Coordinates of C-alpha atoms in Angstrom, one line a residue:
Chain A
M6 CA -13.0 19.4 -52.1
S7 CA -11.8 16.0 -51.1
A8 CA -13.5 13.9 -48.4
L9 CA -12.3 13.9 -44.8
L10 CA -12.2 10.1 -44.5
S11 CA -12.0 7.9 -47.5
L12 CA -11.9 4.1 -47.8
R13 CA -10.7 2.8 -51.2
S14 CA -11.6 -0.8 -52.0
V15 CA -10.9 -1.9 -48.4
S16 CA -11.1 -5.7 -47.7
K17 CA -10.6 -7.7 -44.5
T18 CA -10.6 -11.4 -44.4
F19 CA -10.3 -13.6 -41.3
G20 CA -9.0 -16.9 -42.5
G21 CA -11.4 -17.8 -45.3
L22 CA -14.1 -15.4 -44.1
A23 CA -14.5 -12.1 -45.8
A24 CA -15.8 -9.7 -43.2
V25 CA -15.5 -6.6 -45.5
K26 CA -15.4 -6.9 -49.3
S27 CA -13.8 -4.2 -51.4
L28 CA -15.6 -1.3 -49.6
S29 CA -15.2 2.2 -50.8
L30 CA -16.7 5.0 -48.8
D31 CA -16.3 8.8 -48.5
V32 CA -17.2 10.8 -45.5
E33 CA -17.5 14.5 -46.3
R34 CA -16.4 17.1 -43.9
G35 CA -19.1 18.4 -41.6
A36 CA -21.5 15.6 -42.4
I37 CA -23.3 13.0 -40.3
V38 CA -22.8 9.7 -42.2
S39 CA -24.4 6.5 -41.0
L40 CA -23.4 2.9 -41.6
I41 CA -26.3 0.5 -41.3
G42 CA -26.9 -3.2 -42.0
P43 CA -28.1 -6.3 -40.4
N44 CA -26.2 -7.9 -37.6
G45 CA -22.9 -9.4 -38.8
A46 CA -22.8 -7.2 -41.8
G47 CA -19.3 -6.0 -41.0
K48 CA -20.1 -2.5 -39.6
S49 CA -18.0 -2.9 -36.5
T50 CA -15.2 -4.4 -38.5
V51 CA -15.1 -1.2 -40.6
F52 CA -14.7 0.8 -37.4
N53 CA -12.0 -1.5 -36.2
L54 CA -10.2 -1.1 -39.6
I55 CA -10.4 2.7 -39.4
T56 CA -9.2 2.9 -35.8
G57 CA -6.3 0.5 -36.4
I58 CA -7.4 -2.5 -34.4
Y59 CA -7.2 -4.5 -37.6
A60 CA -5.0 -3.8 -40.6
P61 CA -6.9 -4.1 -43.9
T62 CA -6.1 -7.1 -46.0
D63 CA -6.4 -4.9 -49.0
G64 CA -7.2 -1.3 -49.9
T65 CA -6.4 2.0 -48.3
I66 CA -7.9 4.2 -45.6
S67 CA -7.0 7.8 -45.5
L68 CA -7.9 10.8 -43.3
D69 CA -7.5 14.2 -45.0
G70 CA -5.4 12.6 -47.7
R71 CA -3.0 10.9 -45.2
A72 CA -2.9 7.1 -45.2
L73 CA -3.9 5.5 -41.9
N74 CA -2.9 1.9 -43.0
G75 CA -0.8 0.1 -40.5
M76 CA -1.1 2.8 -37.8
K77 CA -1.7 1.7 -34.2
P78 CA -4.9 2.7 -32.5
S79 CA -3.1 5.3 -30.4
A80 CA -1.6 6.9 -33.6
V81 CA -5.0 6.9 -35.3
A82 CA -6.4 8.7 -32.2
A83 CA -3.6 11.2 -32.3
S84 CA -4.3 11.9 -36.0
G85 CA -7.8 13.1 -35.1
I86 CA -10.2 10.1 -35.1
M87 CA -11.9 9.3 -31.8
R88 CA -14.5 6.6 -31.1
T89 CA -17.0 5.2 -28.7
F90 CA -17.6 1.5 -28.2
Q91 CA -20.6 -0.7 -28.8
N92 CA -20.2 -2.2 -25.3
I93 CA -19.4 0.9 -23.2
R94 CA -15.7 0.9 -22.3
L95 CA -15.2 3.7 -19.8
F96 CA -12.5 3.8 -17.1
A97 CA -14.9 2.5 -14.5
F98 CA -13.0 3.4 -11.4
M99 CA -11.9 6.8 -12.4
S100 CA -14.0 10.0 -11.9
V101 CA -16.2 11.2 -14.7
L102 CA -13.9 14.2 -15.0
D103 CA -10.8 12.1 -15.2
N104 CA -12.3 10.0 -17.9
V105 CA -12.7 13.1 -20.1
M106 CA -9.2 14.3 -19.1
V107 CA -7.7 11.0 -20.3
G108 CA -9.5 11.6 -23.5
R109 CA -7.6 14.8 -23.9
H110 CA -4.3 12.9 -23.6
V111 CA -3.0 13.4 -27.1
R112 CA -3.3 17.2 -26.8
M113 CA -1.4 17.3 -23.5
R114 CA 2.4 17.7 -23.1
A115 CA 3.2 17.1 -19.5
A116 CA 5.9 14.5 -19.0
V117 CA 6.8 12.4 -15.9
W118 CA 8.9 15.1 -14.3
D119 CA 6.2 17.7 -14.9
G120 CA 3.7 15.5 -13.1
A121 CA 6.1 14.6 -10.3
F122 CA 7.2 18.1 -9.6
H123 CA 4.0 19.9 -10.6
T124 CA 5.9 22.4 -12.7
P125 CA 4.2 25.7 -13.5
S126 CA 3.6 24.7 -17.1
A127 CA 2.1 21.4 -16.1
R128 CA -0.2 23.1 -13.6
R129 CA -1.4 25.6 -16.2
E130 CA -2.0 22.7 -18.6
E131 CA -3.8 20.7 -16.0
S132 CA -6.2 23.4 -15.0
A133 CA -6.9 24.4 -18.6
V134 CA -7.7 20.8 -19.5
A135 CA -9.9 20.4 -16.4
Q136 CA -11.8 23.5 -17.4
S137 CA -12.4 22.4 -21.0
A138 CA -13.3 19.0 -19.7
M139 CA -15.9 20.6 -17.4
Q140 CA -17.3 22.5 -20.4
L141 CA -17.6 19.3 -22.4
L142 CA -19.4 17.7 -19.4
E143 CA -21.8 20.6 -19.5
F144 CA -22.3 20.1 -23.2
V145 CA -23.4 16.4 -22.7
G146 CA -25.3 17.3 -19.5
L147 CA -23.1 15.5 -17.0
R148 CA -21.4 18.5 -15.3
R149 CA -22.9 17.8 -11.9
Y150 CA -21.6 14.2 -11.9
A151 CA -18.0 15.3 -12.6
H152 CA -16.7 13.8 -9.4
E153 CA -18.7 10.5 -9.5
W154 CA -17.0 7.4 -10.7
A155 CA -17.9 6.6 -14.2
R156 CA -19.3 3.2 -13.1
N157 CA -21.8 4.9 -10.9
L158 CA -23.5 6.6 -13.8
P159 CA -26.6 4.9 -15.2
Y160 CA -26.3 3.4 -18.7
G161 CA -27.6 6.3 -20.8
M162 CA -25.2 8.7 -19.0
Q163 CA -22.3 6.4 -19.5
R164 CA -23.0 6.6 -23.3
R165 CA -22.9 10.3 -23.1
L166 CA -19.7 10.3 -21.0
E167 CA -18.1 8.1 -23.7
I168 CA -19.0 10.7 -26.2
A169 CA -17.6 13.5 -24.1
R170 CA -14.4 11.6 -23.6
A171 CA -14.1 11.1 -27.4
L172 CA -14.7 14.8 -28.0
A173 CA -12.1 15.9 -25.5
P174 CA -9.1 16.2 -27.9
E175 CA -11.2 18.1 -30.5
P176 CA -11.1 15.3 -33.1
S177 CA -11.9 16.0 -36.7
L178 CA -13.9 12.7 -37.0
L179 CA -16.0 11.0 -34.4
L180 CA -17.0 7.4 -34.8
L181 CA -20.1 6.4 -32.8
D182 CA -20.7 2.7 -32.5
E183 CA -24.4 2.1 -31.7
P184 CA -24.8 5.1 -29.3
A185 CA -28.5 4.5 -28.9
A186 CA -28.3 0.8 -28.0
G187 CA -30.2 0.2 -24.8
T188 CA -31.4 3.8 -24.3
N189 CA -35.0 4.8 -23.7
P190 CA -37.0 6.9 -26.2
A191 CA -36.4 10.1 -24.3
E192 CA -32.7 9.5 -24.2
K193 CA -32.8 8.6 -27.9
Q194 CA -34.3 12.0 -28.7
A195 CA -31.6 13.7 -26.5
L196 CA -29.0 11.7 -28.3
M197 CA -30.2 12.9 -31.7
D198 CA -30.0 16.5 -30.6
L199 CA -26.5 15.8 -29.1
V200 CA -25.2 14.3 -32.4
T201 CA -26.6 17.1 -34.4
S202 CA -24.9 19.7 -32.1
I203 CA -21.6 17.8 -32.3
R204 CA -21.8 18.2 -36.0
D205 CA -22.6 21.9 -35.5
R206 CA -19.4 22.2 -33.5
G207 CA -17.5 21.2 -36.7
V208 CA -16.9 17.5 -35.9
T209 CA -17.7 15.1 -38.7
V210 CA -19.6 12.1 -37.4
L211 CA -19.6 8.5 -38.7
L212 CA -22.4 6.5 -37.0
I213 CA -23.3 2.8 -36.7
E214 CA -26.8 2.5 -35.5
H215 CA -29.7 0.1 -35.6
D216 CA -32.4 2.5 -34.6
M217 CA -33.9 3.5 -38.0
R218 CA -35.8 6.5 -36.7
L219 CA -32.6 8.0 -35.3
V220 CA -30.6 7.1 -38.5
M221 CA -33.2 8.5 -40.8
G222 CA -33.7 11.6 -38.7
I223 CA -30.1 12.9 -38.6
S224 CA -28.1 11.4 -41.3
D225 CA -26.9 13.4 -44.3
E226 CA -25.9 10.2 -46.0
I227 CA -26.4 6.5 -45.4
H228 CA -24.3 3.5 -46.4
V229 CA -25.8 0.0 -46.2
L230 CA -23.7 -3.0 -45.6
D231 CA -24.7 -6.6 -46.0
Y232 CA -22.3 -9.6 -45.8
G233 CA -19.4 -7.1 -45.9
E234 CA -20.5 -5.5 -49.1
K235 CA -22.0 -2.1 -49.7
I236 CA -25.5 -2.7 -51.2
A237 CA -26.7 0.8 -51.2
A238 CA -25.8 4.4 -50.4
G239 CA -27.3 7.8 -50.6
L240 CA -29.8 10.1 -48.9
P241 CA -32.0 8.6 -46.2
E242 CA -35.1 8.7 -48.5
T243 CA -33.4 6.9 -51.3
V244 CA -32.0 4.3 -49.1
R245 CA -35.3 3.7 -47.3
R246 CA -36.9 2.8 -50.7
D247 CA -34.1 0.7 -52.1
P248 CA -35.4 -2.8 -52.7
R249 CA -32.0 -4.4 -51.9
V250 CA -32.0 -2.7 -48.5
I251 CA -35.5 -3.9 -47.8
E252 CA -34.5 -7.4 -48.9
A253 CA -31.4 -7.4 -46.7
Y254 CA -33.4 -6.4 -43.6
L255 CA -36.6 -8.3 -44.2
G256 CA -35.6 -11.2 -46.4
K257 CA -36.7 -12.1 -50.0
G258 CA -40.3 -11.8 -50.9
A259 CA -41.1 -9.2 -48.2
Chain B
M3 CA -13.7 30.3 11.6
L4 CA -11.0 27.9 12.5
G5 CA -12.6 25.2 10.4
G6 CA -12.5 27.5 7.4
A7 CA -8.9 28.2 7.9
L8 CA -8.1 24.5 8.1
R9 CA -9.8 23.8 4.8
R10 CA -7.9 26.5 3.0
R11 CA -5.0 25.7 0.7
V12 CA -1.6 27.3 1.2
R13 CA -1.0 28.7 -2.3
W14 CA 2.7 29.5 -2.1
L15 CA 3.8 25.9 -1.3
P16 CA 5.8 24.2 -4.1
F17 CA 5.6 20.7 -5.5
G18 CA 1.8 20.4 -5.4
L19 CA 1.6 20.7 -1.6
S20 CA -0.6 23.7 -2.3
D21 CA -3.3 21.2 -3.4
A22 CA -3.8 19.8 0.1
P23 CA -6.0 21.6 2.6
L24 CA -4.2 23.1 5.6
S25 CA -5.7 20.5 8.0
R26 CA -4.1 17.6 6.1
L27 CA -0.7 19.4 5.9
L28 CA -0.8 20.0 9.7
V29 CA -1.5 16.3 10.3
G30 CA 1.3 15.4 8.0
V31 CA 3.7 17.8 9.7
A32 CA 2.7 16.4 13.2
V33 CA 3.3 12.8 12.0
V34 CA 6.6 13.8 10.5
I35 CA 7.7 15.5 13.8
V36 CA 6.7 12.5 15.9
L37 CA 8.5 10.0 13.7
A38 CA 11.5 12.3 13.5
M39 CA 11.8 12.3 17.3
I40 CA 11.8 8.5 17.7
P41 CA 15.6 8.1 17.7
M42 CA 15.7 10.6 20.5
L43 CA 13.0 8.9 22.6
D44 CA 14.2 5.3 22.0
R45 CA 17.9 4.9 22.5
N46 CA 18.0 1.2 21.8
S47 CA 20.0 1.0 18.6
S48 CA 18.6 -2.4 17.6
H49 CA 15.1 -0.8 17.7
I50 CA 16.2 2.1 15.5
S51 CA 17.9 -0.4 13.2
A52 CA 14.6 -2.2 12.8
F53 CA 12.7 1.0 12.2
A54 CA 15.3 2.0 9.6
D55 CA 15.0 -1.3 7.8
T56 CA 11.3 -0.8 7.6
G57 CA 12.3 2.2 5.4
Y58 CA 13.5 0.0 2.5
V59 CA 10.3 -2.0 2.6
M60 CA 8.4 1.2 2.2
I61 CA 10.5 2.4 -0.7
L62 CA 10.2 -0.9 -2.4
A63 CA 6.4 -0.9 -1.8
F64 CA 6.2 2.6 -3.4
G65 CA 7.9 1.3 -6.5
L66 CA 5.9 -1.9 -6.8
N67 CA 2.7 0.1 -6.2
I68 CA 3.4 2.1 -9.4
I69 CA 3.5 -1.2 -11.3
V70 CA 0.8 -3.2 -9.6
G71 CA -1.4 -0.7 -7.9
Y72 CA -1.5 2.1 -10.5
T73 CA -0.9 0.4 -13.8
G74 CA -2.4 -3.0 -12.8
L75 CA 0.5 -5.1 -14.0
L76 CA 1.0 -8.1 -11.8
A77 CA 4.7 -8.2 -11.3
L78 CA 6.3 -10.8 -9.0
G79 CA 10.0 -11.1 -8.4
F80 CA 10.4 -7.4 -7.7
A81 CA 13.3 -8.2 -5.4
A82 CA 15.4 -8.6 -8.6
F83 CA 15.5 -4.8 -9.1
F84 CA 16.4 -4.4 -5.4
A85 CA 19.3 -6.8 -5.9
I86 CA 20.4 -4.9 -9.0
G87 CA 20.4 -1.6 -7.1
S88 CA 22.3 -3.1 -4.2
Y89 CA 25.0 -4.9 -6.3
T90 CA 25.4 -1.8 -8.5
Y91 CA 26.4 0.1 -5.4
A92 CA 28.5 -2.8 -4.1
F93 CA 30.5 -3.0 -7.4
L94 CA 31.2 0.7 -7.5
A95 CA 31.8 1.5 -3.8
S96 CA 33.8 -1.4 -2.3
P97 CA 37.2 -3.1 -2.3
Q98 CA 35.8 -5.7 -4.7
Y99 CA 37.1 -3.7 -7.7
G100 CA 38.8 -1.0 -5.8
V101 CA 36.3 1.6 -7.1
H102 CA 35.0 3.9 -4.4
L103 CA 32.3 6.2 -5.8
S104 CA 30.5 8.5 -3.5
F105 CA 27.2 7.3 -1.9
W106 CA 25.0 10.2 -2.9
P107 CA 25.4 10.2 -6.7
M108 CA 25.2 6.4 -6.5
L109 CA 21.6 6.8 -5.3
L110 CA 20.8 8.2 -8.8
V111 CA 23.1 5.9 -10.7
S112 CA 21.7 2.7 -9.1
A113 CA 18.1 4.0 -9.7
A114 CA 19.1 4.5 -13.4
V115 CA 20.6 1.0 -13.6
A116 CA 17.6 -0.6 -12.0
A117 CA 15.3 1.4 -14.4
I118 CA 17.3 0.2 -17.4
F119 CA 16.9 -3.4 -16.3
G120 CA 13.3 -2.7 -15.8
L121 CA 13.2 -1.5 -19.4
L122 CA 15.1 -4.6 -20.6
L123 CA 12.8 -6.9 -18.9
G124 CA 9.7 -4.9 -19.7
A125 CA 10.3 -4.4 -23.4
P126 CA 9.9 -8.1 -24.5
T127 CA 7.4 -9.1 -21.8
L128 CA 4.9 -6.3 -21.3
R129 CA 2.8 -7.5 -24.2
L130 CA 1.9 -10.3 -21.9
R131 CA -1.0 -9.8 -19.5
G132 CA -2.1 -10.9 -16.1
D133 CA -0.9 -14.4 -15.2
Y134 CA 1.6 -14.6 -18.0
L135 CA 3.4 -11.4 -16.9
A136 CA 3.4 -12.7 -13.4
I137 CA 5.1 -15.9 -14.4
V138 CA 7.8 -14.1 -16.5
T139 CA 8.6 -11.6 -13.7
L140 CA 8.6 -14.5 -11.2
G141 CA 11.3 -16.1 -13.4
F142 CA 13.3 -13.0 -13.6
G143 CA 13.1 -12.6 -9.8
E144 CA 14.6 -16.1 -9.5
I145 CA 17.3 -15.6 -12.2
V146 CA 18.9 -12.4 -10.8
P147 CA 20.0 -13.7 -7.4
Q148 CA 21.1 -16.9 -9.0
V149 CA 23.3 -15.0 -11.4
F150 CA 24.8 -13.0 -8.6
Q151 CA 25.4 -16.3 -6.7
N152 CA 27.0 -18.2 -9.6
L153 CA 29.2 -15.5 -11.1
D154 CA 31.4 -15.8 -8.0
K155 CA 34.4 -14.6 -9.9
Y156 CA 32.8 -11.1 -10.1
T157 CA 30.2 -11.1 -7.3
G158 CA 31.8 -13.0 -4.5
G159 CA 29.3 -15.9 -5.0
P160 CA 27.1 -16.9 -2.0
D161 CA 29.2 -14.8 0.4
G162 CA 28.6 -11.7 -1.6
I163 CA 30.6 -8.5 -1.3
A164 CA 31.7 -7.1 2.0
G165 CA 33.3 -3.9 3.1
I166 CA 30.9 -1.7 1.1
D167 CA 31.5 2.0 1.7
Q168 CA 29.2 3.8 4.0
P169 CA 27.9 7.3 3.4
R170 CA 29.4 10.5 4.7
L171 CA 27.7 13.8 4.9
F172 CA 29.7 17.0 5.5
G173 CA 32.4 15.0 7.2
Y174 CA 30.0 13.0 9.3
A175 CA 30.5 9.2 8.8
F176 CA 27.3 7.1 9.0
G177 CA 29.2 3.9 9.9
F178 CA 27.1 1.2 11.5
N179 CA 25.1 3.6 13.6
P180 CA 21.4 3.1 12.5
T181 CA 20.2 6.6 13.5
P182 CA 21.5 8.5 10.4
Y183 CA 20.1 5.7 8.1
Y184 CA 16.8 6.1 9.9
Y185 CA 16.8 9.8 9.0
L186 CA 18.0 9.2 5.5
Y187 CA 15.2 6.8 4.8
F188 CA 12.9 9.2 6.5
V189 CA 13.8 12.1 4.2
I190 CA 13.7 9.9 1.1
I191 CA 10.2 8.5 2.0
V192 CA 8.8 12.0 2.5
I193 CA 10.2 13.1 -0.9
C194 CA 8.7 9.9 -2.5
L195 CA 5.3 10.5 -1.0
V196 CA 5.1 14.1 -2.3
L197 CA 6.3 13.2 -5.8
L198 CA 4.2 10.1 -6.1
N199 CA 1.1 11.9 -4.9
N200 CA 1.7 14.6 -7.6
L201 CA 2.4 11.9 -10.2
R202 CA -0.9 10.2 -9.4
N203 CA -2.8 13.3 -10.2
S204 CA -1.1 14.1 -13.4
R205 CA -1.3 13.2 -17.1
V206 CA 1.1 10.3 -16.6
G207 CA -0.8 9.0 -13.5
R208 CA -4.1 9.1 -15.4
T209 CA -2.5 7.2 -18.2
W210 CA -1.5 4.4 -15.9
M211 CA -4.9 4.1 -14.3
A212 CA -6.6 4.2 -17.7
I213 CA -4.5 1.2 -18.7
R214 CA -5.4 -0.5 -15.5
E215 CA -9.1 0.1 -16.1
D216 CA -9.3 -0.7 -19.8
E217 CA -6.2 -1.1 -21.9
L218 CA -8.0 -1.2 -25.2
A219 CA -10.0 1.9 -24.5
A220 CA -6.8 3.6 -23.3
E221 CA -5.1 2.8 -26.5
H222 CA -8.0 4.4 -28.4
M223 CA -7.6 7.5 -26.3
G224 CA -4.3 7.9 -28.0
I225 CA -2.2 6.5 -25.2
N226 CA 0.8 4.6 -26.3
T227 CA 0.2 1.7 -23.8
T228 CA 3.5 0.0 -24.5
S229 CA 5.6 3.0 -23.6
A230 CA 3.3 4.0 -20.6
K231 CA 3.7 0.4 -19.2
L232 CA 7.4 0.5 -19.8
L233 CA 7.6 3.9 -18.0
A234 CA 5.7 2.4 -15.0
F235 CA 7.9 -0.6 -14.9
S236 CA 11.2 1.3 -15.1
L237 CA 10.1 4.0 -12.7
G238 CA 9.0 1.4 -10.2
S239 CA 12.3 -0.4 -10.6
A240 CA 14.2 2.8 -10.1
F241 CA 12.6 3.0 -6.6
A242 CA 14.0 -0.5 -5.9
G243 CA 17.4 0.7 -7.1
V244 CA 17.4 3.6 -4.5
A245 CA 16.3 1.2 -1.7
G246 CA 19.1 -1.2 -2.7
V247 CA 21.8 1.4 -2.3
I248 CA 20.8 2.4 1.2
Y249 CA 20.3 -1.2 2.2
A250 CA 23.8 -2.2 1.0
A251 CA 25.4 0.8 2.6
K252 CA 23.7 0.2 6.0
L253 CA 24.7 -3.5 6.1
S254 CA 28.0 -2.8 4.4
T255 CA 27.6 -6.1 2.7
V256 CA 25.4 -7.7 0.1
S257 CA 24.8 -11.4 -0.6
P258 CA 22.3 -13.1 -3.0
S259 CA 20.3 -14.5 0.0
G260 CA 18.9 -11.0 0.8
F261 CA 17.0 -10.9 -2.5
D262 CA 15.2 -14.2 -2.7
F263 CA 11.5 -14.8 -3.5
N264 CA 10.6 -14.1 0.2
T265 CA 11.6 -10.5 -0.2
S266 CA 9.4 -10.2 -3.3
V267 CA 6.5 -11.8 -1.5
M268 CA 7.0 -9.5 1.5
I269 CA 6.7 -6.4 -0.7
L270 CA 3.7 -7.6 -2.5
A271 CA 2.1 -8.6 0.9
A272 CA 2.8 -5.0 2.1
I273 CA 0.9 -3.4 -0.7
V274 CA -2.0 -5.9 -0.7
L275 CA -2.3 -5.6 3.1
G276 CA -2.2 -1.8 3.0
G277 CA -4.4 -1.2 0.0
M278 CA -3.2 -1.3 -3.6
G279 CA -3.1 2.0 -5.4
N280 CA -3.4 4.2 -2.3
L281 CA -0.2 5.8 -1.1
I282 CA -1.2 6.0 2.5
G283 CA -2.4 2.5 2.4
V284 CA 0.9 1.3 0.9
L285 CA 2.7 3.3 3.6
F286 CA 0.7 1.6 6.4
G287 CA 1.0 -1.9 4.9
S288 CA 4.7 -1.6 4.4
A289 CA 5.1 -0.2 8.0
I290 CA 3.2 -3.2 9.4
I291 CA 5.0 -5.8 7.4
G292 CA 8.4 -4.1 8.0
L293 CA 7.9 -3.8 11.7
L294 CA 6.5 -7.3 12.0
N295 CA 9.6 -8.6 10.2
F296 CA 12.3 -6.5 11.8
F297 CA 10.9 -5.6 15.2
V298 CA 8.0 -7.6 16.5
L299 CA 9.1 -11.1 15.5
P300 CA 12.7 -10.8 16.8
Q301 CA 11.6 -8.9 19.9
S302 CA 8.9 -11.3 20.7
S303 CA 11.3 -14.2 20.5
N304 CA 13.3 -12.4 23.2
W305 CA 10.2 -11.8 25.2
A306 CA 9.3 -15.5 24.9
H307 CA 12.8 -16.5 26.0
S308 CA 12.7 -14.3 29.1
L309 CA 9.2 -15.5 29.9
G310 CA 10.5 -19.1 29.6
T311 CA 13.4 -18.4 31.9
A312 CA 11.1 -16.8 34.5
L313 CA 8.6 -19.6 34.4
H314 CA 11.2 -22.3 33.9
M315 CA 9.5 -23.5 30.8
D316 CA 12.1 -24.9 28.4
F317 CA 10.1 -24.9 25.2
L318 CA 9.6 -21.1 25.5
Q319 CA 13.3 -20.6 25.9
G320 CA 14.1 -22.3 22.7
V321 CA 11.3 -20.7 20.6
D322 CA 12.3 -18.7 17.5
L323 CA 9.3 -16.8 16.1
N324 CA 11.4 -15.7 13.1
A325 CA 11.1 -19.3 11.9
Y326 CA 7.3 -18.8 11.7
R327 CA 7.6 -15.5 9.8
F328 CA 6.0 -16.8 6.6
M329 CA 3.3 -18.7 8.5
I330 CA 2.4 -15.4 10.1
Y331 CA 2.4 -13.5 6.8
G332 CA 0.2 -16.3 5.4
I333 CA -2.2 -16.0 8.3
I334 CA -2.3 -12.2 7.9
L335 CA -2.9 -12.4 4.2
V336 CA -5.7 -15.0 4.5
L337 CA -7.4 -12.8 7.2
V338 CA -7.1 -9.7 5.1
M339 CA -8.5 -11.3 2.0
L340 CA -11.4 -12.8 4.0
F341 CA -12.3 -9.7 6.0
R342 CA -10.9 -6.7 4.2
P343 CA -9.9 -7.7 0.7
E344 CA -9.4 -4.0 -0.3
G345 CA -6.6 -3.6 2.2
L346 CA -6.4 -1.6 5.4
V347 CA -6.5 1.8 3.8
P348 CA -7.8 1.1 0.4
S349 CA -8.1 3.5 -2.6
A350 CA -11.7 4.5 -2.9
A351 CA -11.9 2.7 -6.2
R352 CA -10.9 -0.7 -4.9
R353 CA -13.2 -0.5 -2.0
A354 CA -16.1 0.2 -4.3
E355 CA -15.0 -2.6 -6.6
L356 CA -15.1 -5.1 -3.9
H357 CA -18.0 -4.0 -1.8
A358 CA -20.4 -1.7 -3.5
E359 CA -22.0 -3.9 -6.2
Q360 CA -25.5 -3.5 -4.9
E361 CA -25.6 0.3 -4.4
A362 CA -23.9 1.3 -7.6
G363 CA -25.7 3.9 -9.5
A364 CA -28.9 3.7 -7.4
G365 CA -28.8 7.4 -6.4
I366 CA -28.1 8.7 -9.8
A367 CA -30.6 6.4 -11.5
L368 CA -33.3 8.0 -9.4
Q369 CA -32.3 11.5 -10.3
E370 CA -32.1 10.4 -13.9
Q371 CA -35.7 9.1 -13.7
A372 CA -36.8 12.4 -12.3
E373 CA -35.2 14.2 -15.3
F374 CA -36.5 11.9 -18.1
G375 CA -39.4 10.2 -16.3
A376 CA -42.0 12.4 -17.8
D377 CA -41.2 11.4 -21.3
I378 CA -41.1 7.7 -20.8
P379 CA -44.2 6.1 -22.2

């Protein structure tokens, strides 16, 4: 069986700076795969390459065998890859429910006139989407805040709302960019459970994270980047003992 | 008992009216009835004419609100699309070319023409943001009246086009009587309100607001931001096209001076004053600006003149408050920005944006602490 997402010798240079060097990476269906590395290792650049913010300088990125190169972010989202952001980017002055409903955008059909005239088909779609959005909010534990503004939620909840929004169109792949950043230990544990249950829903997860306990606890596979290059990959236990990884994190002679 | 009945929704109503509670529908119906009776209560036709002209300010404000209020694109020079709508009707229903198309279909034709120009302007410029877009649209707003002024072979130059056809309905000629125009604006504004309210709470409306809130995140939610912005721009322009047709028909003449930068500023002032992004706010703002412009200022000049005559004060007899129109706009805008920057009837979101920094999240943070507090070391 072929991998869901595969990167083949992908490179990205900004001027003379190589942010990602010839990276190859496979994400198997139904797995939780983590991308770790010191700050500036190129992890977020990899996400931006996958989601179409940047076009790779070289190499190919494909989802389910279909090339994603050169697609705009909206087309990448429509093909089934959704993401969260390192710095939370919610629609601050929209309700929590509306945020999730915007997430469902690519799976909705209603056009302008449907919206303006509230046609029966648009009404059916609208109420079905609102219902499934409420279920998702239940799933991430935010149901009772559905009619709050997104900006009124505390930080940890905003992280979970971003995840709910990304899950709304039933993506095949979910990219989480440092979901545990700035959360407290209790929230971290809740987040680990959440990511695991997202995988159990059949969504493949690719994760950037600095929190080693979280990464080691839930990953099926870990890829380690340093200076834009992959220096190690494998099961959590293997990666943990890899001398090159220890060196990258702690410096030579540690 | 009664309270419960008032909160119920009337399921069988079409066009999304079934979403509003009965109480709000009743208030709406009462307001509609009162406003519909004004021409019967006030028989002064110059008053009715002023009220009718307020109608085009409202329709223009609805259109600009889609662009600025919902989608967050700062577009100046909106009068250009109003001009395009007016001239489209003037070309196709006047002795200028001897073409006399009927008024009613022209409402849609002019809307479409204005929408197409919205697309033409939007396509190359909507990649610009904020200040840059404002400058480009400002330029467009200056160009369009200039073009109509300088192509005098086709447009009648500074004098414009006169003798524009006026509407007929079932054999009834509107002529220069302001009352039928008042009712025409009235009906169109009610239709606009219903449709725009529906649109706001739909997939497309959410798309616009998502772009306003965070364009990059919207793009990652699968929203084609370019086409969504183009849609907002052209749909907003279409409203200006409709307003232009009625404006041209009521005056029976168009000239470039009616579409200068002042008109654009007036519309922007109306939505800022009322409260951007909120339909009721936009309605109030445009009513105030429109009435100030067409009713209060001209009338108060008259009052000042009569007062001057009565008191034998010469300077009062010569005063023309219309000359101070933009000073008065300016004062109003400065006062609104100082004391109520979110507008008179703001959308809930903008009010919070401008006032609620300190209280944000406090309530929920406490609940959150109660939930997770036990686990925090």
